[in-house]
Coordinates of C-alpha atoms in Angstrom, one line a residue:
M1 CA 84.7 124.7 57.0
V2 CA 82.8 122.3 56.5
K3 CA 84.0 118.9 56.8
A4 CA 82.7 115.8 54.9
A5 CA 80.8 113.5 55.7
N6 CA 82.1 110.3 56.9
S7 CA 80.4 107.9 53.9
R8 CA 82.2 103.9 54.1
G9 CA 78.6 102.5 53.6
T10 CA 78.9 99.9 55.1
A11 CA 76.5 98.0 56.4
P12 CA 76.1 98.0 61.2
G13 CA 78.9 94.7 61.5
T14 CA 80.7 95.4 58.5
P15 CA 84.4 96.1 58.6
P16 CA 85.0 99.8 56.6
R17 CA 86.0 99.8 54.5
T18 CA 90.3 101.6 53.9
R19 CA 89.4 105.0 52.6
I20 CA 93.1 105.5 49.8
L21 CA 93.0 109.0 48.9
I22 CA 95.3 110.1 45.4
V23 CA 96.0 113.9 45.1
G24 CA 97.1 114.6 41.7
G25 CA 95.4 113.0 38.5
G26 CA 98.5 113.0 36.3
Y27 CA 100.8 110.1 35.1
V28 CA 101.2 108.8 39.1
G29 CA 97.7 109.6 40.3
M30 CA 96.6 108.1 37.4
Y31 CA 98.3 104.8 36.1
T32 CA 97.7 104.7 40.8
A33 CA 93.8 104.9 40.8
L34 CA 93.7 102.6 37.6
R35 CA 96.4 99.7 39.1
L36 CA 94.7 99.4 42.0
Q37 CA 90.6 99.6 41.3
R38 CA 91.3 96.8 38.7
K39 CA 94.1 94.8 41.9
L40 CA 91.4 95.6 45.0
R41 CA 89.0 93.1 46.3
A42 CA 85.3 93.8 46.6
G43 CA 85.0 96.1 49.3
E44 CA 87.6 95.6 50.4
A45 CA 89.0 99.5 49.8
E46 CA 87.6 103.1 48.4
V47 CA 89.9 104.9 46.0
T48 CA 89.4 109.2 45.5
V49 CA 91.5 111.2 43.4
V50 CA 91.7 115.1 43.9
T51 CA 92.3 116.7 41.3
P52 CA 91.8 119.9 39.7
E53 CA 91.5 118.8 35.5
P54 CA 88.8 116.5 34.8
Y55 CA 92.1 114.6 32.6
M56 CA 95.7 113.6 32.5
T57 CA 97.3 115.2 29.8
Y58 CA 100.5 113.7 28.6
Q59 CA 102.3 115.7 27.7
P60 CA 105.0 113.8 25.7
F61 CA 102.0 115.5 22.2
L62 CA 101.8 118.8 23.4
P63 CA 105.0 120.1 21.2
E64 CA 103.2 118.5 18.1
A65 CA 99.4 119.2 19.5
A66 CA 100.8 122.4 19.2
A67 CA 102.0 121.9 15.5
G68 CA 99.4 120.6 15.0
S69 CA 99.9 116.7 14.2
I70 CA 97.9 115.7 16.7
S71 CA 94.3 117.2 18.2
P72 CA 94.0 118.7 22.1
R73 CA 91.7 116.2 22.1
H74 CA 93.3 112.9 21.9
V75 CA 96.4 114.2 24.7
V76 CA 94.6 114.3 27.3
V77 CA 92.5 110.9 28.8
P78 CA 89.3 112.2 30.2
L79 CA 89.3 110.2 34.3
R80 CA 86.1 109.5 34.4
R81 CA 85.7 107.4 32.1
V82 CA 89.0 105.5 32.5
L83 CA 88.3 105.3 36.0
D84 CA 84.4 103.8 36.2
K85 CA 85.7 102.6 39.8
C86 CA 87.4 105.7 41.4
R87 CA 85.6 108.2 43.3
V88 CA 87.0 112.3 40.8
V89 CA 86.3 115.7 42.7
I90 CA 87.9 118.1 40.7
G91 CA 89.1 120.5 43.3
E92 CA 92.6 121.7 44.0
A93 CA 93.3 120.4 47.5
Q94 CA 95.3 123.4 49.6
R95 CA 96.3 121.7 52.5
I96 CA 96.9 118.8 54.3
D97 CA 97.4 118.2 57.6
H98 CA 98.6 113.6 58.5
S99 CA 98.5 113.9 61.8
K100 CA 94.9 114.4 61.7
R101 CA 94.3 111.8 58.0
T102 CA 92.2 115.3 56.9
V103 CA 92.6 117.2 53.5
T104 CA 91.1 120.7 52.6
V105 CA 89.7 120.2 49.4
A106 CA 88.9 123.1 47.1
T107 CA 86.3 122.2 44.1
L108 CA 83.9 124.2 41.8
A109 CA 80.9 124.8 44.1
T110 CA 83.1 125.9 46.9
A111 CA 83.0 129.7 46.0
D112 CA 79.1 129.3 45.0
E113 CA 78.5 127.3 47.8
G114 CA 80.3 130.3 50.1
T115 CA 81.0 128.0 53.6
G116 CA 84.4 127.2 52.5
P117 CA 86.8 124.4 51.4
T118 CA 85.1 121.3 52.4
E119 CA 88.2 118.7 54.0
M120 CA 88.4 115.3 53.7
E121 CA 89.1 112.0 55.4
Y122 CA 91.4 109.7 54.5
D123 CA 93.4 106.7 55.4
E124 CA 96.6 106.4 53.2
L125 CA 97.0 109.6 51.3
V126 CA 99.4 109.0 47.6
L127 CA 100.7 111.9 47.0
A128 CA 101.1 112.6 43.0
P129 CA 100.4 116.4 42.1
G130 CA 103.4 117.0 40.0
S131 CA 104.9 120.5 39.7
I132 CA 104.6 124.2 38.3
S133 CA 106.3 126.3 35.9
R134 CA 109.5 127.8 37.7
A135 CA 109.1 131.0 36.8
L136 CA 112.1 133.3 37.9
P137 CA 111.7 136.9 39.3
V138 CA 112.8 138.0 35.6
P139 CA 111.3 141.8 34.5
G140 CA 108.6 141.2 32.0
L141 CA 107.8 137.5 31.9
A142 CA 104.8 137.2 33.5
D143 CA 103.4 140.1 31.9
Y144 CA 104.4 138.6 28.4
G145 CA 105.1 135.6 29.2
I146 CA 104.1 131.4 27.8
G147 CA 104.2 128.6 29.7
F148 CA 104.1 125.2 27.4
K149 CA 103.5 122.5 30.4
T150 CA 99.6 122.1 29.9
V151 CA 97.2 121.3 26.6
E152 CA 95.8 124.6 27.2
E153 CA 98.9 126.6 27.1
A154 CA 100.6 124.3 23.3
I155 CA 97.3 125.3 22.4
G156 CA 97.5 129.0 22.6
L157 CA 101.0 129.2 22.1
R158 CA 100.0 127.3 18.6
N159 CA 97.0 130.3 18.3
H160 CA 99.8 132.7 19.1
V161 CA 102.5 131.4 16.9
I162 CA 99.7 131.8 13.3
E163 CA 98.2 135.4 15.0
Q164 CA 101.6 136.7 15.0
M165 CA 102.0 136.1 11.1
D166 CA 99.6 137.2 10.2
I167 CA 100.0 140.4 12.3
A168 CA 102.8 140.4 9.8
S169 CA 101.5 139.9 6.6
S170 CA 98.9 142.6 7.8
T171 CA 100.6 145.4 9.0
R172 CA 102.9 148.2 7.3
D173 CA 105.0 148.9 9.6
P174 CA 108.8 146.5 9.7
A175 CA 109.5 147.9 13.9
L176 CA 106.0 145.3 14.4
R177 CA 106.9 143.4 11.6
D178 CA 110.2 142.5 13.0
A179 CA 108.9 142.1 16.7
A180 CA 105.6 139.9 15.8
L181 CA 107.9 137.6 13.2
T182 CA 110.9 136.9 16.4
F183 CA 110.3 134.2 18.4
V184 CA 112.7 134.2 21.8
F185 CA 112.1 129.8 23.8
V186 CA 114.1 130.2 26.9
G187 CA 115.2 126.3 28.5
G188 CA 116.5 124.2 25.7
G189 CA 115.4 121.3 28.1
Y190 CA 112.3 118.5 25.9
A191 CA 109.3 121.1 26.4
G192 CA 112.0 123.9 25.0
V193 CA 113.7 122.1 22.0
E194 CA 111.0 119.8 21.2
A195 CA 108.0 123.1 21.2
L196 CA 109.9 124.9 18.8
G197 CA 111.8 122.6 16.8
E198 CA 107.6 122.0 16.0
L199 CA 106.4 125.1 15.9
E200 CA 109.4 126.1 13.6
D201 CA 108.4 123.2 11.1
M202 CA 104.9 124.1 11.0
A203 CA 105.4 128.0 10.5
R204 CA 107.5 127.2 7.6
Y205 CA 105.5 124.8 6.2
A206 CA 102.9 127.8 7.1
A207 CA 105.0 131.0 5.5
R208 CA 104.2 129.7 2.0
Y209 CA 100.1 130.4 1.9
Y210 CA 101.8 134.2 2.9
H211 CA 101.8 136.2 0.0
N212 CA 104.6 137.8 2.0
I213 CA 106.4 136.1 4.4
K214 CA 109.4 134.1 3.9
P215 CA 110.9 131.5 5.9
E216 CA 113.5 133.1 6.4
D217 CA 112.0 136.2 7.4
M218 CA 111.3 134.6 11.0
K219 CA 113.7 134.4 14.0
W220 CA 113.5 131.4 16.4
V221 CA 115.9 131.6 19.0
L222 CA 116.3 129.3 21.6
V223 CA 118.0 130.6 24.9
E224 CA 120.2 128.1 27.3
A225 CA 121.8 129.2 30.8
S226 CA 123.7 125.4 30.6
D227 CA 126.4 124.7 28.0
R228 CA 124.1 122.2 26.4
I229 CA 120.8 121.3 25.5
L230 CA 118.7 118.8 25.7
P231 CA 121.0 116.6 28.2
E232 CA 119.4 113.5 28.5
V233 CA 120.4 111.6 25.4
G234 CA 123.7 112.6 26.0
P235 CA 126.3 114.6 24.5
D236 CA 126.6 113.3 20.8
M237 CA 123.6 114.3 20.9
G238 CA 122.7 117.5 22.5
V239 CA 125.8 118.2 19.7
Y240 CA 123.5 116.8 16.6
T241 CA 120.7 118.5 18.1
I242 CA 122.7 121.8 18.7
R243 CA 124.3 121.4 14.4
E244 CA 120.1 119.9 12.9
L245 CA 118.9 124.0 15.4
R246 CA 121.6 125.7 12.7
R247 CA 121.2 123.9 9.9
R248 CA 117.9 126.0 9.9
N249 CA 118.9 129.1 10.9
I250 CA 117.8 128.9 14.4
D251 CA 119.9 130.7 17.0
L252 CA 121.1 128.8 19.8
R253 CA 122.9 131.0 22.6
L254 CA 124.3 128.8 24.9
E255 CA 125.7 130.1 28.8
T256 CA 122.8 132.8 28.2
R257 CA 120.1 133.7 30.9
L258 CA 117.2 135.9 29.9
E259 CA 117.5 138.9 31.3
S260 CA 114.0 140.9 31.0
C261 CA 111.3 141.0 27.9
E262 CA 110.0 144.5 29.9
N263 CA 108.4 146.0 27.2
R264 CA 108.1 142.9 25.2
V265 CA 111.7 143.3 23.5
A266 CA 113.7 140.0 25.6
V267 CA 117.1 141.4 26.6
L268 CA 119.8 138.8 27.1
S269 CA 122.6 137.9 29.3
D270 CA 125.2 138.4 26.4
G271 CA 124.3 141.8 25.7
A272 CA 121.6 141.0 23.0
R273 CA 117.9 142.9 22.2
F274 CA 114.7 140.8 20.8
P275 CA 112.2 143.2 19.2
T276 CA 109.2 140.3 20.6
R277 CA 105.8 139.4 20.2
T278 CA 106.6 136.4 22.2
V279 CA 108.0 134.9 24.4
V280 CA 108.4 131.0 25.3
W281 CA 109.1 129.7 29.3
T282 CA 110.5 126.0 29.7
A283 CA 113.2 126.9 32.3
G284 CA 112.4 124.4 34.5
V285 CA 110.1 122.9 36.7
K286 CA 108.9 123.6 41.0
P287 CA 107.3 121.0 43.1
H288 CA 103.5 121.5 44.2
P289 CA 102.5 124.3 46.3
I290 CA 100.9 122.0 48.1
L291 CA 104.4 119.9 49.6
A292 CA 105.0 122.9 51.9
A293 CA 100.6 123.4 52.9
S294 CA 102.0 120.0 54.1
D295 CA 103.0 118.4 58.1
L296 CA 105.0 116.2 55.7
P297 CA 109.5 116.0 54.9
R298 CA 111.0 117.6 52.1
N299 CA 114.8 117.8 51.7
E300 CA 116.2 121.1 50.4
R301 CA 114.9 121.3 46.8
G302 CA 111.3 120.9 48.3
R303 CA 110.1 117.7 47.7
L304 CA 108.9 114.8 49.9
T305 CA 111.4 112.7 51.8
C306 CA 110.9 109.4 50.1
T307 CA 112.1 105.5 50.8
A308 CA 112.3 103.4 48.1
F309 CA 109.3 101.4 48.9
L310 CA 107.1 104.7 47.6
T311 CA 106.7 106.1 51.6
V312 CA 107.4 108.9 52.3
E313 CA 109.8 108.7 55.1
G314 CA 109.3 107.9 58.6
V315 CA 104.9 108.5 58.2
E316 CA 102.8 105.9 58.2
H317 CA 100.1 105.9 55.3
A318 CA 101.5 108.3 53.6
W319 CA 102.7 107.1 49.6
A320 CA 104.3 109.7 46.9
A321 CA 106.2 109.3 43.3
G322 CA 106.9 111.2 40.5
D323 CA 107.2 114.4 40.3
A324 CA 106.6 115.8 43.8
A325 CA 108.4 113.1 45.4
A326 CA 112.9 112.3 45.9
I327 CA 112.5 108.9 45.5
P328 CA 116.2 106.9 46.0
D329 CA 117.6 105.6 42.8
I330 CA 118.6 102.3 43.6
T331 CA 120.7 101.1 40.7
A332 CA 122.6 105.0 41.0
A333 CA 125.9 103.4 41.1
P334 CA 128.3 103.0 43.7
G335 CA 130.3 106.5 45.3
T336 CA 127.6 109.4 43.5
E337 CA 126.9 111.8 45.7
G338 CA 124.3 114.1 45.5
P339 CA 121.1 114.6 42.7
G340 CA 122.3 111.4 40.7
R341 CA 121.2 109.3 44.0
E342 CA 117.8 109.9 42.8
C343 CA 114.5 109.1 40.4
A344 CA 114.9 112.4 37.7
P345 CA 112.0 113.4 38.3
N346 CA 110.2 112.3 34.4
A347 CA 107.7 110.8 32.6
Q348 CA 109.8 107.3 32.3
H349 CA 109.7 107.4 36.3
A350 CA 106.4 108.6 37.4
V351 CA 104.8 105.1 34.9
R352 CA 106.5 102.5 36.1
Q353 CA 106.4 104.0 39.8
A354 CA 103.5 104.2 39.8
K355 CA 103.2 100.4 39.5
V356 CA 104.5 100.3 41.9
L357 CA 102.7 101.9 44.7
A358 CA 99.7 100.8 43.9
D359 CA 101.4 97.4 44.2
N360 CA 103.2 98.5 47.8
L361 CA 99.7 99.8 49.4
L362 CA 98.0 97.3 48.3
A363 CA 100.4 94.7 49.8
A364 CA 100.6 97.0 53.2
L365 CA 96.6 96.6 53.5
R366 CA 97.0 92.8 53.1
D367 CA 100.4 92.5 55.6
E368 CA 102.6 91.5 52.5
V369 CA 105.4 92.4 52.0
L370 CA 106.8 95.2 49.8
T371 CA 109.3 95.7 46.9
E372 CA 111.6 98.0 46.8
Y373 CA 111.1 100.9 43.3
A374 CA 114.3 99.8 41.3
H375 CA 114.3 100.7 37.2
K376 CA 117.6 101.2 35.5
Y377 CA 116.8 104.1 33.1
A378 CA 115.8 102.6 29.7
G379 CA 116.8 106.0 27.5
S380 CA 114.9 109.3 25.3
V381 CA 113.8 110.6 22.7
A382 CA 113.2 113.7 21.4
S383 CA 111.0 115.1 17.8
L384 CA 112.6 118.6 16.9
G385 CA 109.6 118.7 13.8
L386 CA 108.1 116.4 11.6
H387 CA 110.8 113.5 10.5
K388 CA 113.6 115.2 12.7
G389 CA 114.2 113.8 15.9
V390 CA 117.1 112.1 18.1
A391 CA 117.5 109.8 20.3
H392 CA 120.5 107.9 22.7
V393 CA 117.7 104.8 23.8
Y394 CA 119.7 101.2 25.3
G395 CA 123.5 102.8 24.3
R396 CA 122.4 103.1 20.8
K397 CA 122.5 106.8 19.5
L398 CA 119.8 107.3 15.9
K399 CA 118.9 110.6 14.6
G400 CA 116.9 111.9 11.8
Y401 CA 113.8 110.2 10.6
P402 CA 114.4 106.7 12.4
A403 CA 114.7 108.2 15.7
W404 CA 112.3 110.4 14.4
F405 CA 110.0 107.1 13.8
M406 CA 111.3 105.4 17.9
H407 CA 109.8 108.7 19.7
R408 CA 106.2 108.2 17.9
A409 CA 106.3 105.0 18.6
Y410 CA 107.3 104.5 21.6
H411 CA 104.8 107.3 22.8
L412 CA 102.1 106.4 21.3
S413 CA 102.9 102.7 23.6
R414 CA 102.7 104.3 26.5
V415 CA 99.9 107.2 25.6
P416 CA 97.1 105.3 28.1
T417 CA 93.9 103.6 26.7
F418 CA 93.8 101.6 23.2
N419 CA 90.9 104.1 22.8
R420 CA 94.0 107.1 22.3
K421 CA 96.2 105.6 21.1
M422 CA 94.3 103.9 18.2
R423 CA 93.0 108.0 17.8
V424 CA 96.9 109.4 17.6
L425 CA 97.8 106.1 15.4
A426 CA 94.6 107.5 13.2
E427 CA 95.8 111.3 13.2
W428 CA 99.4 110.9 12.0
T429 CA 98.1 108.4 9.0
L430 CA 95.8 111.2 8.0
S431 CA 98.4 113.3 8.5
G432 CA 100.8 111.6 6.2
L433 CA 98.2 112.0 3.3
F434 CA 96.6 115.6 3.4
K435 CA 98.6 118.6 3.7
R436 CA 98.8 120.2 7.7
E437 CA 96.5 121.7 8.9
I438 CA 97.8 125.9 10.1
V439 CA 93.9 127.5 11.1
S440 CA 94.2 129.7 14.1
L441 CA 90.5 128.9 16.5
G442 CA 92.4 131.8 18.7
S443 CA 89.2 132.9 18.7
L444 CA 87.9 129.8 21.2
E445 CA 89.4 131.2 23.8
H446 CA 87.1 134.1 24.6
P447 CA 83.9 132.9 22.9
R448 CA 81.5 135.1 24.3
A449 CA 83.1 138.8 22.5
E450 CA 81.3 138.6 20.1
F451 CA 77.6 138.0 21.8
E452 CA 78.8 140.3 24.3
L453 CA 79.7 142.7 21.4
A454 CA 76.0 142.3 20.0
A455 CA 74.4 142.9 23.3
G456 CA 76.2 145.6 23.5
G457 CA 78.0 145.0 26.5
G458 CA 81.6 144.6 25.0
P459 CA 83.3 142.0 25.8
K460 CA 84.8 141.2 29.4
Y461 CA 88.0 140.1 28.6
P462 CA 90.7 142.4 29.7
P463 CA 92.0 143.9 26.1
P464 CA 95.6 143.2 25.9
P465 CA 98.2 145.7 27.0
P466 CA 99.3 147.9 24.1
A467 CA 102.7 147.4 21.5
P468 CA 105.0 150.6 22.3
N469 CA 107.3 150.6 18.9
P470 CA 109.8 148.5 19.9
P471 CA 113.9 149.3 18.3
Q472 CA 115.6 149.0 14.9
N473 CA 117.7 146.8 16.1
S474 CA 118.1 143.2 16.9
Q475 CA 121.4 142.6 18.4
S476 CA 123.2 145.5 19.9

């Protein structure tokens, strides 16, 4: 292991600058670094951001990117452009030793150098690695499941859905056709409902360009383990969402779990069996593994135990916010116990926590008073496809077009940078004037395949597993 050189770059006799290390380039990481670079005095501190990707993904726009309403490039924000006064290191944090103030980082050059990961030293640590998909040990899920947390997964899912329609249009096997046109989504939260709503809407539109596929030929199934969907928008809007989805012939199954998806057959806990080539897993998230590879305190759910000042409890010079942090909700009603006493791990809290975290970090550097994080939940909005949505904001309930419009207006105001706002607005305007794009660019996932074939070597990526003949019946 190589230890990175101490590069404070200060002249003799000049007090060394405070080294602030931010782990993660998502909502909290980017917004914290952005606020710090704006408010730090000259020579007061240096900010380094360690992140696996060179961009921040605005996840609420992933369903629209999957449906083709927004270009994938406009769902992400390039960190190097936005954080021009910070040092951005593209790499994966593997271990944190806060007692020594070091983070072990594997960069893109680590393997080629052959020297092993580097150790980065810091004075102040901001942990904002976010979360990862919470995959359960469902047989076949690792082989056939598709996630929906990154822009790559969203575009891959779009290409996959259109590819299945192409397969169904060209096959002579009715069983293969049935499996190709069956789409199973697991998880009734924001990601699952919005992804299904947008993609079903897109596929319904695309069907008009296939001579032998009608919208009613496709089966869309939503599986949710609890007795409700979209709990964030309240019970009334949740019931409306159920009615709206079922009106579109979407098979919604509450209090049901996915038992298996081996051999491309989705087996549910209620006994139903669906031959399918598409299983989308959106059933929750869990804390990033880097938290377990640190010496910082965690709660029973694996999140960092934090104070309302966004400091890690019982530890100096460590800060955290977002999905990785269990932040006490000081606005919760008196007597509330359990998870309700903590801020929900969502984007609404993360963006606001980043502002308070940056201000408190600056206050700590300047020996000023810290501020507690307090933000009362304003409400939620969700899209169910083009011109369809639900919202529960400040006690008011909206549905249909008004809710869909509010969803777009809210997220347009929240997407970072004026550049991205204008590009997204321009795309929405153009999509209202012209027809929806229904092109699949699945070959982008293997860009060298054609050249390798031409060069005589054959494609180097592993071929997908063959689809066995599924059973004829769709339910048992």
